[in-house]
XYZ file of C-alpha atoms in Angstrom:
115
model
C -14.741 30.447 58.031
C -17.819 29.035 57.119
C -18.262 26.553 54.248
C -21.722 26.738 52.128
C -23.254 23.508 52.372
C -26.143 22.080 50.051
C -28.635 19.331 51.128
C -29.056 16.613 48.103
C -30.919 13.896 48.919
C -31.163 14.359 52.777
C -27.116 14.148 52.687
C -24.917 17.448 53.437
C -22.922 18.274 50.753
C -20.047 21.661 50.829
C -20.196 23.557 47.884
C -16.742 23.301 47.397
C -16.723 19.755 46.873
C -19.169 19.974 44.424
C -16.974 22.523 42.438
C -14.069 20.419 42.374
C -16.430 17.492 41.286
C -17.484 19.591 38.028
C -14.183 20.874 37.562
C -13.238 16.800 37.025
C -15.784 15.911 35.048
C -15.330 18.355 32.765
C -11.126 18.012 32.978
C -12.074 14.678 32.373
C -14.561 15.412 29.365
C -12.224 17.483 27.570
C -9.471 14.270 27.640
C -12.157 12.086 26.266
C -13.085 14.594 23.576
C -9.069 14.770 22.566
C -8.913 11.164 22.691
C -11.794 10.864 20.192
C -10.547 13.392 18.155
C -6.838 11.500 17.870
C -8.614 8.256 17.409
C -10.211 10.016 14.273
C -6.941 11.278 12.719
C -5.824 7.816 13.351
C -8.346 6.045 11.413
C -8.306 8.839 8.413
C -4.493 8.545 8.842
C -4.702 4.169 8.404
C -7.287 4.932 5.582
C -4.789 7.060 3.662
C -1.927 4.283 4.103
C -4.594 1.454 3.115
C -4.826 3.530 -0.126
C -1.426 3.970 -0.555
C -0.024 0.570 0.104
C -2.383 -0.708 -2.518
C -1.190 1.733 -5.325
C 2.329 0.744 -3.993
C 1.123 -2.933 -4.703
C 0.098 -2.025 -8.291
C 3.095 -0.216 -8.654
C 5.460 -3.093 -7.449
C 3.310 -5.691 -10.184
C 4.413 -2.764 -12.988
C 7.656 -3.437 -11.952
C 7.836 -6.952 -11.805
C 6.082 -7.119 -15.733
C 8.555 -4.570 -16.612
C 11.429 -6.521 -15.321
C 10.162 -9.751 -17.153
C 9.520 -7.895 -20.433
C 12.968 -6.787 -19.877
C 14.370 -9.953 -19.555
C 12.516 -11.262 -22.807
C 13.969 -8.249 -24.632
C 17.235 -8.891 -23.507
C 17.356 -12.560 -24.452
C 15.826 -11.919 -27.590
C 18.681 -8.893 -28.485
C 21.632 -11.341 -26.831
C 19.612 -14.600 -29.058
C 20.270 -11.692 -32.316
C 23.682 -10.660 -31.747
C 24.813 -14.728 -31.427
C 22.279 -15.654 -34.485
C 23.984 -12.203 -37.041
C 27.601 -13.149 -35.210
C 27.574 -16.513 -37.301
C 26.137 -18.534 -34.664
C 23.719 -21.550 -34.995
C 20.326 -20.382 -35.265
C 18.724 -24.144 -34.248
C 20.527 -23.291 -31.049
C 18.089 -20.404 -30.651
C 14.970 -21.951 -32.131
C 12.432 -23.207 -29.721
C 11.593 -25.798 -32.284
C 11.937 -29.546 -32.261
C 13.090 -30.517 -35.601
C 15.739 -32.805 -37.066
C 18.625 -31.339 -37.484
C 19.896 -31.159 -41.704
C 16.183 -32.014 -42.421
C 16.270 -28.827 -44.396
C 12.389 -28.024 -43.372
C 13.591 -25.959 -40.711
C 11.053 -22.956 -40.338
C 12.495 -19.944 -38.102
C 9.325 -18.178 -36.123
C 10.531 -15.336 -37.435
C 10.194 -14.782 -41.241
C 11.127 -11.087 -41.811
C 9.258 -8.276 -43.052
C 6.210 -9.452 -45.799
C 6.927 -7.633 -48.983
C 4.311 -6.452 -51.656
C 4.642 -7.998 -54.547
């Protein structure tokens, strides 16, 4: 059987090996243009948790201001229950005063009425 040859550049070269070069390069070319392509969904794919870790960041300060407003509210409702129970309201008074002064001046003065 006789191979085809081609003459490039004063060398010999069989046509066969030049098909199995192109059928390489472009085996090769397609895995490159996959690669690129997966390399893209990557980097949309890190965008997308970049965004989403932040609004889970947000989200997690919410909480955390939440849970302190909670805690205020629950000190405040446990500070009212001991105060109406009978307790001692100087106890719960973030005031300095003497004690049996008798200017004692709780933050909280009620509801203002209309006279």
């Amino acid at each position: 059987m006789n191979n085809p040859t081609v003459i490039l550049n004063g060398d010999q070269v069989y046509c066969d090996e030049l098909i199995r070069e192109n059928a390489r390069l472009t085996i090769q070319h397609e895995v490159d243009r996959q690669k690129m392509e997966a390399l893209e969904r990557q980097i949309e794919d890190q965008a997308a948790n970049i965004t989403s870790l932040e609004a889970h960041s947000y989200a997690r300060e919410d909480l955390e201001e939440l849970a302190d407003l909670r805690r205020t509210v629950d000190k405040a409702i446990k500070d009212l229950h001991f105060v109406m129970a009978g307790g001692d309201p100087c106890k719960v008074c973030a005031k300095v005063c003497m004690m049996g002064e008798g200017n004692c001046q709780p933050v909280w003065t009620g509801e203002k009425t209309e006279d």
